[in-house]
Amino acid sequence: MSAQRLASVTKNGVGAYVLQCRKMVFNYCENWGSNKGMINYLKKDIVEFAKANPQIEVVVEQRPAHHPVIRGEYLNGREKVICVRNMAPFEIKQKVQLLKESSGAKLKNLTKRPVLSTTESVRGIWSPFHTNPHKI
Amino acid sequence: MFAASLVRRVLSTPSTLANAAITRQIPQQSSSFLRFVHTNSVDDATKSAVNKLRDQLRFYAIAEVAGRPLLITKNDLVTVHRLKDVSVGDVLTLDKVREIGSKDYVLRGQPYVKEDLFNIQATVIEQTKSKMISIIKKKRRKNYKRTITHKQTHTVLRISNVDVNKLD
């Protein structure tokens, strides 16, 4: 038995569910015009979002001379960055929702296999030696 | 020994296990019409059949998730098209199950298995998008080229529970 196989594999959602997004950083600039929507969002909606999601660390930082950006950090160590330049507050809200609901996994083509399973087949693999003999 | 353990028996007594009401005719002296009574009690044949299935411990189910029939077991990750009125962390109960089985027995519904007999739950893990795909349309020598970029939205569910209920 290797050490890897002795450790239990977490299946998020089976016992308890843990939100994958752990931190969101909001970068804005006071001067650039593309930040107007972001500044309004930070004034009105962000407190509501932070209160509704106590498990996410919400950080607001000034980043002068840049477009507004939202950075989401996830439990798998990856980061998702969305530039929200020239967006209205409701659009920024949608992007925040998108970041919150994602896991940090890289975007993949998910349509190919609807079910991903690690359980062995319940009925067992077919064997020619264990089926009814052919009758003519 | 092998042959006995690998024999599969289909447990379908149609009138009791299907998703239909059990009807009983009550004779009326004066009227000429028949009265039907719905009964939700489970008879002994059903109980013994379902308990046989339950004793096997590991189950699979062919359940309709977001309209599509999928073969699922516990701990599976199921990706469906985005479910709009659902948020991350919600627990969904799957009710349209066509078939629930174990190694040697299977319960087949007509068309669905009765909901009291099983308990299948899924947790919403993620609401993401796929990788960007570019659809390029071109007609050569006609100066026609169009590019459509698209990211399909998905909901990822974790099947947290596939269980057959105990019938007393």
PDB file of C-alpha atoms in Angstrom:
ATOM      1  CA  MET A   1       0.000   0.000   0.000  1.00  0.00           C
ATOM      2  CA  SER A   2       1.574   3.277  -1.070  1.00  0.00           C
ATOM      3  CA  ALA A   3       1.219   6.316   1.174  1.00  0.00           C
ATOM      4  CA  GLN A   4      -0.876   8.089  -1.463  1.00  0.00           C
ATOM      5  CA  ARG A   5      -3.571   5.455  -1.420  1.00  0.00           C
ATOM      6  CA  LEU A   6      -3.864   5.471   2.349  1.00  0.00           C
ATOM      7  CA  ALA A   7      -4.822   9.155   2.428  1.00  0.00           C
ATOM      8  CA  SER A   8      -8.534   9.857   1.941  1.00  0.00           C
ATOM      9  CA  VAL A   9      -9.605  11.823  -1.108  1.00  0.00           C
ATOM     10  CA  THR A  10     -11.953  14.707  -0.417  1.00  0.00           C
ATOM     11  CA  LYS A  11     -15.151  14.771  -2.439  1.00  0.00           C
ATOM     12  CA  ASN A  12     -16.470  18.268  -2.046  1.00  0.00           C
ATOM     13  CA  GLY A  13     -20.232  18.130  -1.681  1.00  0.00           C
ATOM     14  CA  VAL A  14     -20.623  14.557  -0.429  1.00  0.00           C
ATOM     15  CA  GLY A  15     -20.361  15.201   3.290  1.00  0.00           C
ATOM     16  CA  ALA A  16     -19.955  18.932   3.544  1.00  0.00           C
ATOM     17  CA  TYR A  17     -19.644  21.566   0.863  1.00  0.00           C
ATOM     18  CA  VAL A  18     -16.806  24.099   0.953  1.00  0.00           C
ATOM     19  CA  LEU A  19     -16.917  27.188  -1.256  1.00  0.00           C
ATOM     20  CA  GLN A  20     -13.892  27.142  -3.512  1.00  0.00           C
ATOM     21  CA  CYS A  21     -13.426  30.898  -3.717  1.00  0.00           C
ATOM     22  CA  ARG A  22     -11.513  32.090  -0.672  1.00  0.00           C
ATOM     23  CA  LYS A  23     -10.518  35.669  -1.525  1.00  0.00           C
ATOM     24  CA  MET A  24     -11.586  38.478  -3.823  1.00  0.00           C
ATOM     25  CA  VAL A  25      -9.418  41.503  -4.460  1.00  0.00           C
ATOM     26  CA  PHE A  26     -10.986  44.602  -6.009  1.00  0.00           C
ATOM     27  CA  ASN A  27      -8.488  46.973  -7.633  1.00  0.00           C
ATOM     28  CA  TYR A  28      -9.603  50.436  -8.665  1.00  0.00           C
ATOM     29  CA  CYS A  29      -8.130  53.773  -9.686  1.00  0.00           C
ATOM     30  CA  GLU A  30      -9.438  57.204  -8.694  1.00  0.00           C
ATOM     31  CA  ASN A  31      -8.535  59.023 -11.897  1.00  0.00           C
ATOM     32  CA  TRP A  32      -9.168  56.804 -14.903  1.00  0.00           C
ATOM     33  CA  GLY A  33     -12.655  56.992 -16.394  1.00  0.00           C
ATOM     34  CA  SER A  34     -12.993  53.249 -16.892  1.00  0.00           C
ATOM     35  CA  ASN A  35     -13.261  52.871 -13.122  1.00  0.00           C
ATOM     36  CA  LYS A  36     -16.509  54.795 -12.778  1.00  0.00           C
ATOM     37  CA  GLY A  37     -18.721  51.693 -12.558  1.00  0.00           C
ATOM     38  CA  MET A  38     -16.305  49.978 -10.201  1.00  0.00           C
ATOM     39  CA  ILE A  39     -16.253  52.939  -7.838  1.00  0.00           C
ATOM     40  CA  ASN A  40     -20.050  52.987  -7.745  1.00  0.00           C
ATOM     41  CA  TYR A  41     -20.087  49.250  -7.086  1.00  0.00           C
ATOM     42  CA  LEU A  42     -17.625  49.696  -4.225  1.00  0.00           C
ATOM     43  CA  LYS A  43     -19.793  52.426  -2.741  1.00  0.00           C
ATOM     44  CA  LYS A  44     -23.106  50.571  -2.988  1.00  0.00           C
ATOM     45  CA  ASP A  45     -22.995  46.803  -3.469  1.00  0.00           C
ATOM     46  CA  ILE A  46     -19.769  45.396  -2.102  1.00  0.00           C
ATOM     47  CA  VAL A  47     -20.693  45.555   1.584  1.00  0.00           C
ATOM     48  CA  GLU A  48     -23.848  43.533   0.898  1.00  0.00           C
ATOM     49  CA  PHE A  49     -21.800  40.940  -0.969  1.00  0.00           C
ATOM     50  CA  ALA A  50     -19.150  40.720   1.760  1.00  0.00           C
ATOM     51  CA  LYS A  51     -21.790  40.291   4.470  1.00  0.00           C
ATOM     52  CA  ALA A  52     -23.607  37.590   2.510  1.00  0.00           C
ATOM     53  CA  ASN A  53     -20.345  35.682   2.002  1.00  0.00           C
ATOM     54  CA  PRO A  54     -18.391  35.635   5.263  1.00  0.00           C
ATOM     55  CA  GLN A  55     -16.285  32.755   3.981  1.00  0.00           C
ATOM     56  CA  ILE A  56     -14.718  34.944   1.277  1.00  0.00           C
ATOM     57  CA  GLU A  57     -11.988  37.413   2.216  1.00  0.00           C
ATOM     58  CA  VAL A  58     -12.877  40.660   0.438  1.00  0.00           C
ATOM     59  CA  VAL A  59     -10.025  43.089  -0.154  1.00  0.00           C
ATOM     60  CA  VAL A  60     -10.309  46.528  -1.743  1.00  0.00           C
ATOM     61  CA  GLU A  61      -7.050  48.057  -2.938  1.00  0.00           C
ATOM     62  CA  GLN A  62      -6.223  51.141  -4.928  1.00  0.00           C
ATOM     63  CA  ARG A  63      -4.236  50.465  -8.056  1.00  0.00           C
ATOM     64  CA  PRO A  64      -3.563  53.816  -9.707  1.00  0.00           C
ATOM     65  CA  ALA A  65      -3.311  54.233 -13.477  1.00  0.00           C
ATOM     66  CA  HIS A  66      -4.883  50.877 -14.289  1.00  0.00           C
ATOM     67  CA  HIS A  67      -8.241  49.558 -15.388  1.00  0.00           C
ATOM     68  CA  PRO A  68     -10.431  48.128 -12.632  1.00  0.00           C
ATOM     69  CA  VAL A  69      -9.815  44.476 -11.973  1.00  0.00           C
ATOM     70  CA  ILE A  70     -11.364  41.757  -9.787  1.00  0.00           C
ATOM     71  CA  ARG A  71      -9.054  38.946  -8.720  1.00  0.00           C
ATOM     72  CA  GLY A  72     -10.493  35.754  -7.308  1.00  0.00           C
ATOM     73  CA  GLU A  73      -8.221  33.386  -5.419  1.00  0.00           C
ATOM     74  CA  TYR A  74      -9.262  29.758  -5.034  1.00  0.00           C
ATOM     75  CA  LEU A  75      -8.491  26.855  -2.760  1.00  0.00           C
ATOM     76  CA  ASN A  76      -6.526  25.011  -5.416  1.00  0.00           C
ATOM     77  CA  GLY A  77      -4.032  27.882  -5.518  1.00  0.00           C
ATOM     78  CA  ARG A  78      -5.142  29.279  -8.877  1.00  0.00           C
ATOM     79  CA  GLU A  79      -6.361  32.771  -9.558  1.00  0.00           C
ATOM     80  CA  LYS A  80      -9.006  34.169 -11.888  1.00  0.00           C
ATOM     81  CA  VAL A  81      -8.717  37.766 -12.980  1.00  0.00           C
ATOM     82  CA  ILE A  82     -11.478  39.747 -14.664  1.00  0.00           C
ATOM     83  CA  CYS A  83     -10.991  43.260 -15.982  1.00  0.00           C
ATOM     84  CA  VAL A  84     -14.215  45.203 -15.445  1.00  0.00           C
ATOM     85  CA  ARG A  85     -13.329  48.375 -17.290  1.00  0.00           C
ATOM     86  CA  ASN A  86     -16.278  50.492 -18.455  1.00  0.00           C
ATOM     87  CA  MET A  87     -18.791  48.162 -16.821  1.00  0.00           C
ATOM     88  CA  ALA A  88     -21.866  49.329 -14.936  1.00  0.00           C
ATOM     89  CA  PRO A  89     -22.305  48.202 -11.297  1.00  0.00           C
ATOM     90  CA  PHE A  90     -24.887  45.525 -12.214  1.00  0.00           C
ATOM     91  CA  GLU A  91     -22.464  44.028 -14.748  1.00  0.00           C
ATOM     92  CA  ILE A  92     -19.701  44.012 -12.132  1.00  0.00           C
ATOM     93  CA  LYS A  93     -22.125  42.241  -9.794  1.00  0.00           C
ATOM     94  CA  GLN A  94     -22.573  39.514 -12.429  1.00  0.00           C
ATOM     95  CA  LYS A  95     -18.808  39.086 -12.744  1.00  0.00           C
ATOM     96  CA  VAL A  96     -18.447  38.853  -8.971  1.00  0.00           C
ATOM     97  CA  GLN A  97     -21.150  36.177  -8.942  1.00  0.00           C
ATOM     98  CA  LEU A  98     -19.292  34.297 -11.686  1.00  0.00           C
ATOM     99  CA  LEU A  99     -16.070  34.343  -9.693  1.00  0.00           C
ATOM    100  CA  LYS A 100     -17.818  33.248  -6.530  1.00  0.00           C
ATOM    101  CA  GLU A 101     -19.534  30.295  -8.181  1.00  0.00           C
ATOM    102  CA  SER A 102     -16.437  28.938  -9.947  1.00  0.00           C
ATOM    103  CA  SER A 103     -13.867  26.575  -8.642  1.00  0.00           C
ATOM    104  CA  GLY A 104     -10.304  27.508  -9.521  1.00  0.00           C
ATOM    105  CA  ALA A 105     -10.108  24.809 -12.174  1.00  0.00           C
ATOM    106  CA  LYS A 106      -8.964  25.751 -15.640  1.00  0.00           C
ATOM    107  CA  LEU A 107     -11.774  26.101 -18.125  1.00  0.00           C
ATOM    108  CA  LYS A 108     -12.322  22.861 -19.974  1.00  0.00           C
ATOM    109  CA  ASN A 109     -14.714  21.591 -22.579  1.00  0.00           C
ATOM    110  CA  LEU A 110     -17.311  20.124 -20.209  1.00  0.00           C
ATOM    111  CA  THR A 111     -19.827  18.883 -22.764  1.00  0.00           C
ATOM    112  CA  LYS A 112     -17.931  15.732 -23.680  1.00  0.00           C
ATOM    113  CA  ARG A 113     -18.610  13.657 -20.547  1.00  0.00           C
ATOM    114  CA  PRO A 114     -21.588  14.489 -18.368  1.00  0.00           C
ATOM    115  CA  VAL A 115     -20.656  12.011 -15.632  1.00  0.00           C
ATOM    116  CA  LEU A 116     -17.176  11.736 -14.110  1.00  0.00           C
ATOM    117  CA  SER A 117     -16.922   8.811 -11.768  1.00  0.00           C
ATOM    118  CA  THR A 118     -14.215   7.139  -9.720  1.00  0.00           C
ATOM    119  CA  THR A 119     -16.433   4.346  -8.352  1.00  0.00           C
ATOM    120  CA  GLU A 120     -15.953   0.883  -9.818  1.00  0.00           C
ATOM    121  CA  SER A 121     -18.843  -0.487 -11.807  1.00  0.00           C
ATOM    122  CA  VAL A 122     -21.624  -1.679  -9.530  1.00  0.00           C
ATOM    123  CA  ARG A 123     -22.624  -4.596 -11.708  1.00  0.00           C
ATOM    124  CA  GLY A 124     -19.095  -5.736 -12.474  1.00  0.00           C
ATOM    125  CA  ILE A 125     -17.307  -6.092 -15.801  1.00  0.00           C
ATOM    126  CA  TRP A 126     -18.842  -8.507 -18.286  1.00  0.00           C
ATOM    127  CA  SER A 127     -17.119 -11.846 -18.563  1.00  0.00           C
ATOM    128  CA  PRO A 128     -17.802 -14.459 -21.238  1.00  0.00           C
ATOM    129  CA  PHE A 129     -17.253 -17.210 -18.676  1.00  0.00           C
ATOM    130  CA  HIS A 130     -20.036 -16.017 -16.387  1.00  0.00           C
ATOM    131  CA  THR A 131     -22.906 -15.585 -18.789  1.00  0.00           C
ATOM    132  CA  ASN A 132     -25.656 -17.985 -19.781  1.00  0.00           C
ATOM    133  CA  PRO A 133     -24.504 -20.396 -22.456  1.00  0.00           C
ATOM    134  CA  HIS A 134     -25.713 -19.787 -25.955  1.00  0.00           C
ATOM    135  CA  LYS A 135     -28.644 -21.989 -26.902  1.00  0.00           C
ATOM    136  CA  ILE A 136     -29.761 -22.776 -30.401  1.00  0.00           C
TER     137      ILE A 136
ATOM    138  CA  MET B   1     -20.668 -20.066  -6.463  1.00  0.00           C
ATOM    139  CA  PHE B   2     -19.761 -17.629  -9.211  1.00  0.00           C
ATOM    140  CA  ALA B   3     -22.890 -18.324 -11.214  1.00  0.00           C
ATOM    141  CA  ALA B   4     -25.162 -17.721  -8.237  1.00  0.00           C
ATOM    142  CA  SER B   5     -23.570 -14.411  -7.298  1.00  0.00           C
ATOM    143  CA  LEU B   6     -23.659 -13.056 -10.834  1.00  0.00           C
ATOM    144  CA  VAL B   7     -27.246 -13.892 -11.638  1.00  0.00           C
ATOM    145  CA  ARG B   8     -29.293 -10.735 -12.021  1.00  0.00           C
ATOM    146  CA  ARG B   9     -32.897 -10.783 -11.169  1.00  0.00           C
ATOM    147  CA  VAL B  10     -35.259  -8.050 -12.223  1.00  0.00           C
ATOM    148  CA  LEU B  11     -37.594  -7.060  -9.434  1.00  0.00           C
ATOM    149  CA  SER B  12     -40.616  -5.736 -11.207  1.00  0.00           C
ATOM    150  CA  THR B  13     -44.056  -6.549  -9.965  1.00  0.00           C
ATOM    151  CA  PRO B  14     -45.649  -3.921 -12.191  1.00  0.00           C
ATOM    152  CA  SER B  15     -48.723  -3.035 -10.232  1.00  0.00           C
ATOM    153  CA  THR B  16     -46.947  -2.387  -6.940  1.00  0.00           C
ATOM    154  CA  LEU B  17     -43.629  -0.801  -7.851  1.00  0.00           C
ATOM    155  CA  ALA B  18     -44.678   1.431 -10.707  1.00  0.00           C
ATOM    156  CA  ASN B  19     -45.598   5.022 -10.162  1.00  0.00           C
ATOM    157  CA  ALA B  20     -49.301   4.278 -10.341  1.00  0.00           C
ATOM    158  CA  ALA B  21     -52.032   4.275  -7.731  1.00  0.00           C
ATOM    159  CA  ILE B  22     -53.216   0.907  -6.506  1.00  0.00           C
ATOM    160  CA  THR B  23     -56.922   0.739  -7.290  1.00  0.00           C
ATOM    161  CA  ARG B  24     -59.584  -1.202  -5.449  1.00  0.00           C
ATOM    162  CA  GLN B  25     -63.166  -1.659  -6.511  1.00  0.00           C
ATOM    163  CA  ILE B  26     -65.792  -0.954  -3.835  1.00  0.00           C
ATOM    164  CA  PRO B  27     -69.199  -2.443  -4.714  1.00  0.00           C
ATOM    165  CA  GLN B  28     -72.079   0.046  -4.427  1.00  0.00           C
ATOM    166  CA  GLN B  29     -75.620  -1.254  -4.191  1.00  0.00           C
ATOM    167  CA  SER B  30     -77.548   1.643  -5.668  1.00  0.00           C
ATOM    168  CA  SER B  31     -75.138   3.291  -8.128  1.00  0.00           C
ATOM    169  CA  SER B  32     -73.855   1.785 -11.314  1.00  0.00           C
ATOM    170  CA  PHE B  33     -70.388   3.454 -11.372  1.00  0.00           C
ATOM    171  CA  LEU B  34     -67.126   2.228  -9.839  1.00  0.00           C
ATOM    172  CA  ARG B  35     -65.341   4.086  -7.053  1.00  0.00           C
ATOM    173  CA  PHE B  36     -61.562   4.009  -6.931  1.00  0.00           C
ATOM    174  CA  VAL B  37     -59.486   4.459  -3.802  1.00  0.00           C
ATOM    175  CA  HIS B  38     -55.828   5.452  -3.751  1.00  0.00           C
ATOM    176  CA  THR B  39     -53.709   3.462  -1.306  1.00  0.00           C
ATOM    177  CA  ASN B  40     -50.106   4.268  -0.497  1.00  0.00           C
ATOM    178  CA  SER B  41     -49.432   1.179   1.581  1.00  0.00           C
ATOM    179  CA  VAL B  42     -46.657  -1.121   0.442  1.00  0.00           C
ATOM    180  CA  ASP B  43     -47.416  -4.809   0.274  1.00  0.00           C
ATOM    181  CA  ASP B  44     -45.143  -7.603   1.510  1.00  0.00           C
ATOM    182  CA  ALA B  45     -43.905  -8.650  -1.907  1.00  0.00           C
ATOM    183  CA  THR B  46     -42.636  -5.119  -2.562  1.00  0.00           C
ATOM    184  CA  LYS B  47     -41.056  -4.904   0.877  1.00  0.00           C
ATOM    185  CA  SER B  48     -39.123  -8.132   0.524  1.00  0.00           C
ATOM    186  CA  ALA B  49     -37.995  -7.204  -2.986  1.00  0.00           C
ATOM    187  CA  VAL B  50     -36.783  -3.743  -1.992  1.00  0.00           C
ATOM    188  CA  ASN B  51     -35.057  -5.060   1.128  1.00  0.00           C
ATOM    189  CA  LYS B  52     -33.191  -7.619  -0.970  1.00  0.00           C
ATOM    190  CA  LEU B  53     -31.951  -4.750  -3.114  1.00  0.00           C
ATOM    191  CA  ARG B  54     -31.083  -2.668  -0.072  1.00  0.00           C
ATOM    192  CA  ASP B  55     -28.971  -5.432   1.499  1.00  0.00           C
ATOM    193  CA  GLN B  56     -26.550  -5.284  -1.400  1.00  0.00           C
ATOM    194  CA  LEU B  57     -25.186  -1.922  -0.217  1.00  0.00           C
ATOM    195  CA  ARG B  58     -23.700  -0.489  -3.447  1.00  0.00           C
ATOM    196  CA  PHE B  59     -26.148   1.090  -5.873  1.00  0.00           C
ATOM    197  CA  TYR B  60     -26.322   2.784  -9.221  1.00  0.00           C
ATOM    198  CA  ALA B  61     -29.250   4.704 -10.603  1.00  0.00           C
ATOM    199  CA  ILE B  62     -30.391   5.860 -14.010  1.00  0.00           C
ATOM    200  CA  ALA B  63     -31.837   9.198 -13.045  1.00  0.00           C
ATOM    201  CA  GLU B  64     -32.996  12.104 -15.148  1.00  0.00           C
ATOM    202  CA  VAL B  65     -30.755  15.016 -14.282  1.00  0.00           C
ATOM    203  CA  ALA B  66     -31.817  18.264 -15.922  1.00  0.00           C
ATOM    204  CA  GLY B  67     -33.967  16.192 -18.287  1.00  0.00           C
ATOM    205  CA  ARG B  68     -31.259  13.753 -19.412  1.00  0.00           C
ATOM    206  CA  PRO B  69     -31.092  10.148 -18.158  1.00  0.00           C
ATOM    207  CA  LEU B  70     -27.664   9.512 -16.660  1.00  0.00           C
ATOM    208  CA  LEU B  71     -26.164   6.505 -14.915  1.00  0.00           C
ATOM    209  CA  ILE B  72     -24.924   7.786 -11.554  1.00  0.00           C
ATOM    210  CA  THR B  73     -23.388   6.384  -8.391  1.00  0.00           C
ATOM    211  CA  LYS B  74     -22.346   8.095  -5.198  1.00  0.00           C
ATOM    212  CA  ASN B  75     -19.481  10.635  -5.381  1.00  0.00           C
ATOM    213  CA  ASP B  76     -19.957  11.253  -9.104  1.00  0.00           C
ATOM    214  CA  LEU B  77     -19.464  14.634 -10.692  1.00  0.00           C
ATOM    215  CA  VAL B  78     -22.297  15.411 -13.086  1.00  0.00           C
ATOM    216  CA  THR B  79     -22.086  18.325 -15.520  1.00  0.00           C
ATOM    217  CA  VAL B  80     -25.357  19.625 -16.944  1.00  0.00           C
ATOM    218  CA  HIS B  81     -26.446  22.811 -18.682  1.00  0.00           C
ATOM    219  CA  ARG B  82     -26.750  25.749 -16.319  1.00  0.00           C
ATOM    220  CA  LEU B  83     -29.625  25.576 -13.855  1.00  0.00           C
ATOM    221  CA  LYS B  84     -30.808  29.127 -13.409  1.00  0.00           C
ATOM    222  CA  ASP B  85     -32.694  29.114 -10.115  1.00  0.00           C
ATOM    223  CA  VAL B  86     -30.017  27.307  -8.143  1.00  0.00           C
ATOM    224  CA  SER B  87     -27.006  28.587  -6.190  1.00  0.00           C
ATOM    225  CA  VAL B  88     -23.742  26.972  -5.228  1.00  0.00           C
ATOM    226  CA  GLY B  89     -24.061  24.741  -2.161  1.00  0.00           C
ATOM    227  CA  ASP B  90     -27.733  23.873  -2.654  1.00  0.00           C
ATOM    228  CA  VAL B  91     -28.781  20.246  -2.233  1.00  0.00           C
ATOM    229  CA  LEU B  92     -31.089  18.877  -4.912  1.00  0.00           C
ATOM    230  CA  THR B  93     -33.201  15.733  -4.600  1.00  0.00           C
ATOM    231  CA  LEU B  94     -33.559  13.724  -7.801  1.00  0.00           C
ATOM    232  CA  ASP B  95     -37.026  12.277  -8.212  1.00  0.00           C
ATOM    233  CA  LYS B  96     -37.277  11.012 -11.802  1.00  0.00           C
ATOM    234  CA  VAL B  97     -35.438   7.708 -11.550  1.00  0.00           C
ATOM    235  CA  ARG B  98     -35.897   5.143 -14.279  1.00  0.00           C
ATOM    236  CA  GLU B  99     -33.902   2.381 -12.723  1.00  0.00           C
ATOM    237  CA  ILE B 100     -32.090   1.768  -9.455  1.00  0.00           C
ATOM    238  CA  GLY B 101     -29.950  -1.302  -9.094  1.00  0.00           C
ATOM    239  CA  SER B 102     -27.182  -3.114  -7.338  1.00  0.00           C
ATOM    240  CA  LYS B 103     -24.942  -5.997  -8.305  1.00  0.00           C
ATOM    241  CA  ASP B 104     -27.634  -8.677  -8.506  1.00  0.00           C
ATOM    242  CA  TYR B 105     -30.956  -6.842  -8.447  1.00  0.00           C
ATOM    243  CA  VAL B 106     -32.557  -3.931 -10.256  1.00  0.00           C
ATOM    244  CA  LEU B 107     -35.722  -1.973  -9.712  1.00  0.00           C
ATOM    245  CA  ARG B 108     -37.179  -0.732 -12.989  1.00  0.00           C
ATOM    246  CA  GLY B 109     -39.908   1.847 -13.048  1.00  0.00           C
ATOM    247  CA  GLN B 110     -42.714   2.137 -15.554  1.00  0.00           C
ATOM    248  CA  PRO B 111     -41.571   4.756 -16.508  1.00  0.00           C
ATOM    249  CA  TYR B 112     -40.255   5.901 -13.107  1.00  0.00           C
ATOM    250  CA  VAL B 113     -39.602   4.152  -9.816  1.00  0.00           C
ATOM    251  CA  LYS B 114     -41.818   5.175  -6.891  1.00  0.00           C
ATOM    252  CA  GLU B 115     -40.186   8.029  -4.969  1.00  0.00           C
ATOM    253  CA  ASP B 116     -40.677   6.496  -1.500  1.00  0.00           C
ATOM    254  CA  LEU B 117     -38.306   3.671  -2.357  1.00  0.00           C
ATOM    255  CA  PHE B 118     -35.107   5.644  -2.860  1.00  0.00           C
ATOM    256  CA  ASN B 119     -33.207   8.757  -1.818  1.00  0.00           C
ATOM    257  CA  ILE B 120     -30.853  10.404  -4.319  1.00  0.00           C
ATOM    258  CA  GLN B 121     -29.301  13.762  -3.524  1.00  0.00           C
ATOM    259  CA  ALA B 122     -26.922  16.039  -5.394  1.00  0.00           C
ATOM    260  CA  THR B 123     -25.031  19.128  -4.223  1.00  0.00           C
ATOM    261  CA  VAL B 124     -24.419  22.033  -6.571  1.00  0.00           C
ATOM    262  CA  ILE B 125     -20.662  22.519  -6.629  1.00  0.00           C
ATOM    263  CA  GLU B 126     -20.048  24.980  -9.383  1.00  0.00           C
ATOM    264  CA  GLN B 127     -21.673  27.181 -11.979  1.00  0.00           C
ATOM    265  CA  THR B 128     -18.975  27.670 -14.585  1.00  0.00           C
ATOM    266  CA  LYS B 129     -18.384  28.095 -18.239  1.00  0.00           C
ATOM    267  CA  SER B 130     -16.579  25.899 -20.739  1.00  0.00           C
ATOM    268  CA  LYS B 131     -13.422  26.847 -22.559  1.00  0.00           C
ATOM    269  CA  MET B 132     -13.971  29.373 -25.341  1.00  0.00           C
ATOM    270  CA  ILE B 133     -14.800  27.810 -28.690  1.00  0.00           C
ATOM    271  CA  SER B 134     -14.473  29.711 -31.964  1.00  0.00           C
ATOM    272  CA  ILE B 135     -16.844  28.915 -34.769  1.00  0.00           C
ATOM    273  CA  ILE B 136     -15.350  30.188 -37.995  1.00  0.00           C
ATOM    274  CA  LYS B 137     -17.496  30.469 -41.081  1.00  0.00           C
ATOM    275  CA  LYS B 138     -15.763  31.107 -44.331  1.00  0.00           C
ATOM    276  CA  LYS B 139     -16.714  31.137 -47.979  1.00  0.00           C
ATOM    277  CA  ARG B 140     -13.644  31.169 -50.080  1.00  0.00           C
ATOM    278  CA  ARG B 141     -13.077  33.746 -52.797  1.00  0.00           C
ATOM    279  CA  LYS B 142     -16.244  35.573 -51.681  1.00  0.00           C
ATOM    280  CA  ASN B 143     -14.719  37.786 -49.019  1.00  0.00           C
ATOM    281  CA  TYR B 144     -16.939  36.203 -46.369  1.00  0.00           C
ATOM    282  CA  LYS B 145     -15.488  35.272 -43.016  1.00  0.00           C
ATOM    283  CA  ARG B 146     -17.269  35.311 -39.646  1.00  0.00           C
ATOM    284  CA  THR B 147     -15.987  34.281 -36.243  1.00  0.00           C
ATOM    285  CA  ILE B 148     -18.329  33.451 -33.396  1.00  0.00           C
ATOM    286  CA  THR B 149     -16.835  32.935 -29.939  1.00  0.00           C
ATOM    287  CA  HIS B 150     -18.865  31.062 -27.364  1.00  0.00           C
ATOM    288  CA  LYS B 151     -18.516  29.830 -23.806  1.00  0.00           C
ATOM    289  CA  GLN B 152     -21.221  27.376 -22.781  1.00  0.00           C
ATOM    290  CA  THR B 153     -22.529  27.692 -19.232  1.00  0.00           C
ATOM    291  CA  HIS B 154     -22.669  24.628 -17.002  1.00  0.00           C
ATOM    292  CA  THR B 155     -23.691  23.531 -13.542  1.00  0.00           C
ATOM    293  CA  VAL B 156     -21.578  20.865 -11.882  1.00  0.00           C
ATOM    294  CA  LEU B 157     -23.322  18.600  -9.364  1.00  0.00           C
ATOM    295  CA  ARG B 158     -21.805  16.127  -6.912  1.00  0.00           C
ATOM    296  CA  ILE B 159     -24.008  13.108  -6.254  1.00  0.00           C
ATOM    297  CA  SER B 160     -23.842  12.987  -2.485  1.00  0.00           C
ATOM    298  CA  ASN B 161     -26.209  10.108  -1.856  1.00  0.00           C
ATOM    299  CA  VAL B 162     -27.675   7.140  -3.727  1.00  0.00           C
ATOM    300  CA  ASP B 163     -29.704   5.083  -1.287  1.00  0.00           C
ATOM    301  CA  VAL B 164     -32.564   2.630  -1.218  1.00  0.00           C
ATOM    302  CA  ASN B 165     -34.973   3.295   1.627  1.00  0.00           C
ATOM    303  CA  LYS B 166     -35.711   0.776   4.317  1.00  0.00           C
ATOM    304  CA  LEU B 167     -39.276  -0.484   4.206  1.00  0.00           C
ATOM    305  CA  ASP B 168     -40.552  -1.768   7.533  1.00  0.00           C
TER     306      ASP B 168
END
